[in-house]
XYZ file of C-alpha atoms in Angstrom:
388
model
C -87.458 8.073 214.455
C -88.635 8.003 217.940
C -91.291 10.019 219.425
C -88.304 12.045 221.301
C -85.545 12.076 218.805
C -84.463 14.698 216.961
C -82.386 15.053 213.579
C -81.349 18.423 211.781
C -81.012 18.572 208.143
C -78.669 21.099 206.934
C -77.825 22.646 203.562
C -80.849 22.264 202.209
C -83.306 24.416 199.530
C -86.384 24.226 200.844
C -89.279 23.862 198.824
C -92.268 25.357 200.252
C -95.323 28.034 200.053
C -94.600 28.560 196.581
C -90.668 29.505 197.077
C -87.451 27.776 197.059
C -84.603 29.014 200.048
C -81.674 27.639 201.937
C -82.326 26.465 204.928
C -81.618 24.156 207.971
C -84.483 22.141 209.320
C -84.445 20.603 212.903
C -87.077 18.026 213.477
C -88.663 16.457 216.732
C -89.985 13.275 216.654
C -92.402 13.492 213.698
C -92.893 17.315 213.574
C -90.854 20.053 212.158
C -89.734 21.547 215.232
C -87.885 25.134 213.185
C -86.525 26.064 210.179
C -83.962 28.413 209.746
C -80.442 29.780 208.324
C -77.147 28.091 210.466
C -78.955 25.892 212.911
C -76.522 24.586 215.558
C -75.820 20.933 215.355
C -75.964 20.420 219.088
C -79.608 21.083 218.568
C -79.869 17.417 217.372
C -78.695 13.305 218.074
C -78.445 13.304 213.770
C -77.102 15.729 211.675
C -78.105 15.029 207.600
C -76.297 17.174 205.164
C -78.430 17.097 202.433
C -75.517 18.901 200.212
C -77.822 21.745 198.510
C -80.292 19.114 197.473
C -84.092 19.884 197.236
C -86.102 19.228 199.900
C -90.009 19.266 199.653
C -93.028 18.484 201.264
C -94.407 14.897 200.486
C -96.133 14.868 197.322
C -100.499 14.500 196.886
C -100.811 12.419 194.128
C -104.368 13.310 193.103
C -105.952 9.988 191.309
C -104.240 6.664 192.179
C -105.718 3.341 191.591
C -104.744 1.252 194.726
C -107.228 -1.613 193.501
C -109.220 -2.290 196.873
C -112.244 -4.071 197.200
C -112.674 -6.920 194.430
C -108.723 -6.328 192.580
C -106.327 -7.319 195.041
C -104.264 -9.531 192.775
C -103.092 -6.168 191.060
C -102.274 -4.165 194.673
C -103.849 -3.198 197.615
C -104.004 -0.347 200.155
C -100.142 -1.634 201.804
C -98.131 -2.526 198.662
C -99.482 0.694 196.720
C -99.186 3.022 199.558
C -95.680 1.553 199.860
C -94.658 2.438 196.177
C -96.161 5.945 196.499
C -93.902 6.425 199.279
C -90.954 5.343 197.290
C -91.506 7.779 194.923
C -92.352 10.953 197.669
C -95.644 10.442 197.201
C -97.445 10.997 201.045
C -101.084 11.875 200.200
C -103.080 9.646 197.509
C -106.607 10.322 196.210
C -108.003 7.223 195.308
C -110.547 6.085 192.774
C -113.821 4.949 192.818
C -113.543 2.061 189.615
C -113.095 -1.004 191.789
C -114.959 -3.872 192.312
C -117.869 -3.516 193.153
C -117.508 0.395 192.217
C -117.460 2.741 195.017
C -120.921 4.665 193.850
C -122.938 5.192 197.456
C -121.811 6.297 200.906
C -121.913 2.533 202.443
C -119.305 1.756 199.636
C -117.475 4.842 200.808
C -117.145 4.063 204.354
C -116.275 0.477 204.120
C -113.292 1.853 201.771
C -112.310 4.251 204.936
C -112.581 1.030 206.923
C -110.695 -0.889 204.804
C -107.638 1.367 204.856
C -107.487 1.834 208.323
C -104.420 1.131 209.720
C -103.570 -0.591 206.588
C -102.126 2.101 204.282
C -98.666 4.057 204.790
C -99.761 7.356 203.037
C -102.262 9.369 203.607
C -105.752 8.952 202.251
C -109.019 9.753 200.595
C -111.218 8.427 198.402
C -112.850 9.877 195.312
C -117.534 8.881 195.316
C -118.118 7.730 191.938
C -120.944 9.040 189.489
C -123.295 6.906 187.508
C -126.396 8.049 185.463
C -128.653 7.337 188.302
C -127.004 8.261 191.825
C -127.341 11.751 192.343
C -129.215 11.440 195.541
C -126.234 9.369 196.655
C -123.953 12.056 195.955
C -126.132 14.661 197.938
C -125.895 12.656 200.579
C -122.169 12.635 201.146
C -120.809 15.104 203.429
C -117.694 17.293 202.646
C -115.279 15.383 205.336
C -116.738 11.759 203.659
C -115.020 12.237 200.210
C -112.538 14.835 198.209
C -114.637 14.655 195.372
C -117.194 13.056 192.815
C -114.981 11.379 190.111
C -117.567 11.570 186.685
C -116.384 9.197 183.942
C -117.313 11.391 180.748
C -115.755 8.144 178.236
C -116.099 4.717 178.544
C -112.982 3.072 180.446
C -112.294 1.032 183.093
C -114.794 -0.323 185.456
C -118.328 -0.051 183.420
C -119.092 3.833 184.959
C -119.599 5.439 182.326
C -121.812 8.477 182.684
C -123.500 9.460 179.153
C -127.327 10.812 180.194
C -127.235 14.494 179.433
C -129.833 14.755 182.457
C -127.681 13.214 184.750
C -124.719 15.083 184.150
C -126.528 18.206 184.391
C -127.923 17.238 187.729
C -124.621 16.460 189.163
C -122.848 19.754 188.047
C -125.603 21.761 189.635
C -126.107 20.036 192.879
C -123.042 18.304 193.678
C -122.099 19.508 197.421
C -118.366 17.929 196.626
C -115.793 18.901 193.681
C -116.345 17.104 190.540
C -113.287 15.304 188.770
C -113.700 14.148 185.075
C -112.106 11.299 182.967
C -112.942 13.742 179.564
C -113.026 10.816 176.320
C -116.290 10.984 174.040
C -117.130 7.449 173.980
C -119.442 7.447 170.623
C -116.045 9.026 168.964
C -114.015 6.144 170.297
C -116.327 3.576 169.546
C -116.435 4.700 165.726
C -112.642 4.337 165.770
C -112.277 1.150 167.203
C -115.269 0.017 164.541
C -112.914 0.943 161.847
C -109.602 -0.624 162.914
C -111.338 -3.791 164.194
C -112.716 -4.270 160.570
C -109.096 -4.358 159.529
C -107.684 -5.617 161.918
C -109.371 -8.065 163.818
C -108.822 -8.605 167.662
C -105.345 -7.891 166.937
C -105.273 -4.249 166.541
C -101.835 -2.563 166.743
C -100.710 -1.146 169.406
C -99.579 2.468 167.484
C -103.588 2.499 166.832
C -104.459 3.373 170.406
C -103.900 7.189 170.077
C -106.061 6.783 166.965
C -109.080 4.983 168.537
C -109.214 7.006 171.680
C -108.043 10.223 169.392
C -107.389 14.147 170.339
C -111.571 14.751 169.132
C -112.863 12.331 171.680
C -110.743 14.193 174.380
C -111.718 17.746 173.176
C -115.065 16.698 172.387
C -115.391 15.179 176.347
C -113.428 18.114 177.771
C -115.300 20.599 176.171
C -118.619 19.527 177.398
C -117.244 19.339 181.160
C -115.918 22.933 180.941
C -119.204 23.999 179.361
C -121.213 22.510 182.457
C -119.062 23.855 184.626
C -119.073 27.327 183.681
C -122.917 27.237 183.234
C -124.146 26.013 186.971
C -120.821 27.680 189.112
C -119.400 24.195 189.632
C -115.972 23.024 191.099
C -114.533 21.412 188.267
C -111.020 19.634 187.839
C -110.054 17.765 184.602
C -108.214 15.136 184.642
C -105.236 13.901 182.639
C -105.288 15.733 179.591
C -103.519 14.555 176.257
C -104.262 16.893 174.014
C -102.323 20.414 173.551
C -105.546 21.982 172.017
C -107.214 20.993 175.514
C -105.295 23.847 176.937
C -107.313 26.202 175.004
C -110.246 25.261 177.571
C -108.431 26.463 180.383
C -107.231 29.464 181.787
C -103.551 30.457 183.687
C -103.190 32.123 186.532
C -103.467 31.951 190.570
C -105.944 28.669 191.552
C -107.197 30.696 194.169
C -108.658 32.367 191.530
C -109.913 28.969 190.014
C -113.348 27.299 189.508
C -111.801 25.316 186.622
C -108.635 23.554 187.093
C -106.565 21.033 184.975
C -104.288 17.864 185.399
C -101.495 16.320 183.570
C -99.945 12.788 183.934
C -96.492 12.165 184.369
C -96.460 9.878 181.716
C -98.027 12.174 178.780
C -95.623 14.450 179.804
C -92.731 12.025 179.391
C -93.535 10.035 176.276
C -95.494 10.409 172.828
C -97.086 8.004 170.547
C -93.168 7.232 169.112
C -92.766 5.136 171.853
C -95.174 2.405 171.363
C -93.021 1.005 168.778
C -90.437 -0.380 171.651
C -92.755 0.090 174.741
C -95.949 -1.217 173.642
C -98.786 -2.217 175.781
C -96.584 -0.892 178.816
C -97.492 2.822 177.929
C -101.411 1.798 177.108
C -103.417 3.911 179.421
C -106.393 6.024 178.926
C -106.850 8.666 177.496
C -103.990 7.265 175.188
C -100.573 9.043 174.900
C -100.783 11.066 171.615
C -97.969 13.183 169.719
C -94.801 14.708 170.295
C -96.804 18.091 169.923
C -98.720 17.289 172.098
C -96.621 16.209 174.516
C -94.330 19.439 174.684
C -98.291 21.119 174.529
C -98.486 20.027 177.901
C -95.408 20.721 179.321
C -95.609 24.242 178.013
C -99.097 23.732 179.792
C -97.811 23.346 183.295
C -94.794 26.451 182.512
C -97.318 28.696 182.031
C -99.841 27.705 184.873
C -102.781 26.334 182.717
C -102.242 23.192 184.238
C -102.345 23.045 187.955
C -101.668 19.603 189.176
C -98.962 16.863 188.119
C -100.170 13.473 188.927
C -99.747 9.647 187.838
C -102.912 8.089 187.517
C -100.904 5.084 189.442
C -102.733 1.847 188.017
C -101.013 -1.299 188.441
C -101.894 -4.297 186.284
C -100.260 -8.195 185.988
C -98.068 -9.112 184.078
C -99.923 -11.820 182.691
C -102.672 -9.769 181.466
C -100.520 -7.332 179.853
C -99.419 -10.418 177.466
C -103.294 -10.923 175.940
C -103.764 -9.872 172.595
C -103.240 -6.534 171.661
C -106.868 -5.364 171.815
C -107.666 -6.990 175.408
C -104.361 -5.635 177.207
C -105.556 -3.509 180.173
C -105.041 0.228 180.385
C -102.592 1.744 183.011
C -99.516 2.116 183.943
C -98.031 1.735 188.219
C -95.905 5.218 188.459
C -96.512 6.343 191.914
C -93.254 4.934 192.867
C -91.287 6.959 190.167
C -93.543 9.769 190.745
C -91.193 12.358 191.946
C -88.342 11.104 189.243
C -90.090 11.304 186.302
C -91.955 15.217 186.750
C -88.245 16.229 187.897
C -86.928 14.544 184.498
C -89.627 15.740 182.299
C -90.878 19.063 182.995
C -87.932 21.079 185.259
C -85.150 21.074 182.799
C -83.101 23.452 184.480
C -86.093 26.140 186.161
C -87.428 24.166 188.705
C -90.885 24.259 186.936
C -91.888 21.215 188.996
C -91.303 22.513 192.473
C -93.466 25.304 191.481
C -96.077 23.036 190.128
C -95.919 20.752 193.449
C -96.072 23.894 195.210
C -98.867 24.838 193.407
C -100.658 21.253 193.980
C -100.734 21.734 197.829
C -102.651 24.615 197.195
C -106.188 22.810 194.794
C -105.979 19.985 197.206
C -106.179 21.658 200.753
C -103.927 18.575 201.922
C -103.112 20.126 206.258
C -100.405 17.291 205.723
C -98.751 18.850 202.594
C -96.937 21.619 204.548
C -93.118 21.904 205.648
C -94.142 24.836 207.985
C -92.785 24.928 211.435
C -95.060 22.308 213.967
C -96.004 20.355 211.076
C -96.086 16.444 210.505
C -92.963 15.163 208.885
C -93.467 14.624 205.638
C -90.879 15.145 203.337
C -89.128 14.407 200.068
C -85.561 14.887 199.277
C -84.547 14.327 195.723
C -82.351 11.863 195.493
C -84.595 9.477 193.725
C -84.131 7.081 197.224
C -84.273 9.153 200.086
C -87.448 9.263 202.299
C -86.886 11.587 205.252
């Protein structure tokens, strides 16, 4: 659209502030210029009946991997911001596990830099923890970062952060939110001891649940909860598996929230039945686990415990997802089927998911993630295709 044109979209349910309606929206340019009930076509060059289909505010997608600096043969800042777009994704919070890690504030800023012009969604970037860069984190102010991502369990990108001391120090002194990958790596390590003495390099792919099991995620989680609720921290957990997880976390308004939790898209969708036909392509950490827990989670996000549906968008090649079984990489690239698959596997009929994306606008504090009147454009309908 033009900076002057204008379009009105008609027959639509409007998804927005935490309540579905009918209504008629009339943009300008690339702001919402009203909303209302039986807005007049000759308000607008372009009318759109959208035919009583859903329309919502672009989605925040709260941990993507876009793969920038070092991985660029997996993606980069245009061709993932692309695919989040595809799927209604318009706000991405990116991690700090690239290459070399994003773990001080020069690494920071040179990530702002490199997106610059570069990405079509908006942005902003995760500082990541180690054992030894508190002072680092101190350092960063508030508008530099939307949080301090803490790898509790060994995964991708050698971060790991195991010193007791350390972890304490961030969770009491941390100026920013804190956002955990929860897997207790000594658990996981005894696990993969045991298969690999069967097994070899080869391991099966139905083992992965069992290596990276529901105790290392409870175990992890657990801890970061505990820390949390002992120095007053800001704490949001991030993909859990595990339906006894829930347990750790409480329902209810996230204003009201110190402690908030995450599912993925894809541990919502699929359970450990599915590596029989789908493989490596479902491999991701923590590992997709049982069909109990699966509908654990989705009862999760029906009852508020969790808060946030994300994707934990991590695209790989397709070379290395041939290696052996045992050195296939963890992840799977669902930003662009973001909006599909948490229609498809949580709404079933209630519209749990608008609520939930409703709901996400709120933890993240994204001033894009609006459909209020004077707003940016930024909107979703659900048709699967259709960017607005």
């Amino acid at each position: 659209m033009t900076s002057t044109s204008k379009r009105l979209l008609v027959n639509c349910r409007l998804v927005n502030e935490g309540e579905i309606k009918e209504a008629d929206v009339l943009i300008e340019g690339d702001r919402i210029a009203r909303i209302g009930s039986g807005l007049s076509g000759s308000l607008a060059g372009e009318v759109v009946d959208l035919e009583g289909r859903h329309l919502l505010p672009g989605l925040i997608d709260d941990q993507v991997h876009f793969r920038e600096p070092g991985l660029t043969h997996k993606g980069s800042f245009p061709t993932e911001s692309r695919a989040a777009i595809c799927g209604g994704v318009t706000s991405v919070l990116e991690m700090p596990n690239t290459s070399p890690p994003t773990i001080d504030r020069g690494a920071l800023l040179t990530k702002w830099a490199a997106a610059q012009g570069r990405s079509f969604a908006n942005y902003a970037f995760y500082l990541g923890a180690t054992n030894d860069n508190l002072e680092e984190i101190k350092r960063v102010a508030l508008g530099e970062a939307c949080g301090v991502k803490i790898f509790m369990g060994a995964s991708t990108g050698n971060m790991l952060v195991d010193d007791p001391k350390a972890l304490e120090g961030i969770f009491a002194e941390s100026p920013l939110p804190i956002a955990t990958h929860c897997e207790d790596s000594p658990t996981i390590w005894a696990n993969e001891a045991v298969f690999r003495e069967r097994f070899g390099e080869d391991v099966p792919m139905e083992a992965h649940p069992e290596i990276r099991s529901a105790e290392a995620c409870y175990k992890s989680s657990s801890l970061a909860v505990d820390l949390a609720k002992r120095f007053g921290a800001r704490l949001h957990v991030l993909h859990l598996s595990t339906a006894r997880e829930l347990e750790l976390f409480e329902p209810g308004p996230i204003e009201e929230k110190l402690i908030t939790a995450e599912a993925c898209v894809h541990h919502l969708w699929f359970d450990q039945l599915r590596y029989a036909d789908l493989g490596s392509h479902i491999k991701c950490n923590p590992a997709i686990k049982t069909p109990a827990d699966r509908e654990g989670l989705v009862q999760g996000v029906r009852d508020d415990v969790i808060d946030v549906i994300a994707t934990d968008h991590a695209p790989h090649t397709r070379r290395r997802r041939h290696r052996v079984t045992s050195r296939r990489p963890r992840g799977c690239p669902l930003c662009s089927i973001h909006c599909r698959y948490c229609w498809r596997c949580t709404l079933l009929g209630n519209c749990l998911f608008l609520r939930s994306h409703a709901r996400q606008h709120t933890i993240l504090r994204c001033s894009l993630g609006s459909s209020a009147e004077d707003s940016y454009v930024r909107a979703t309908s659900l048709t699967w295709s259709r960017w607005i």
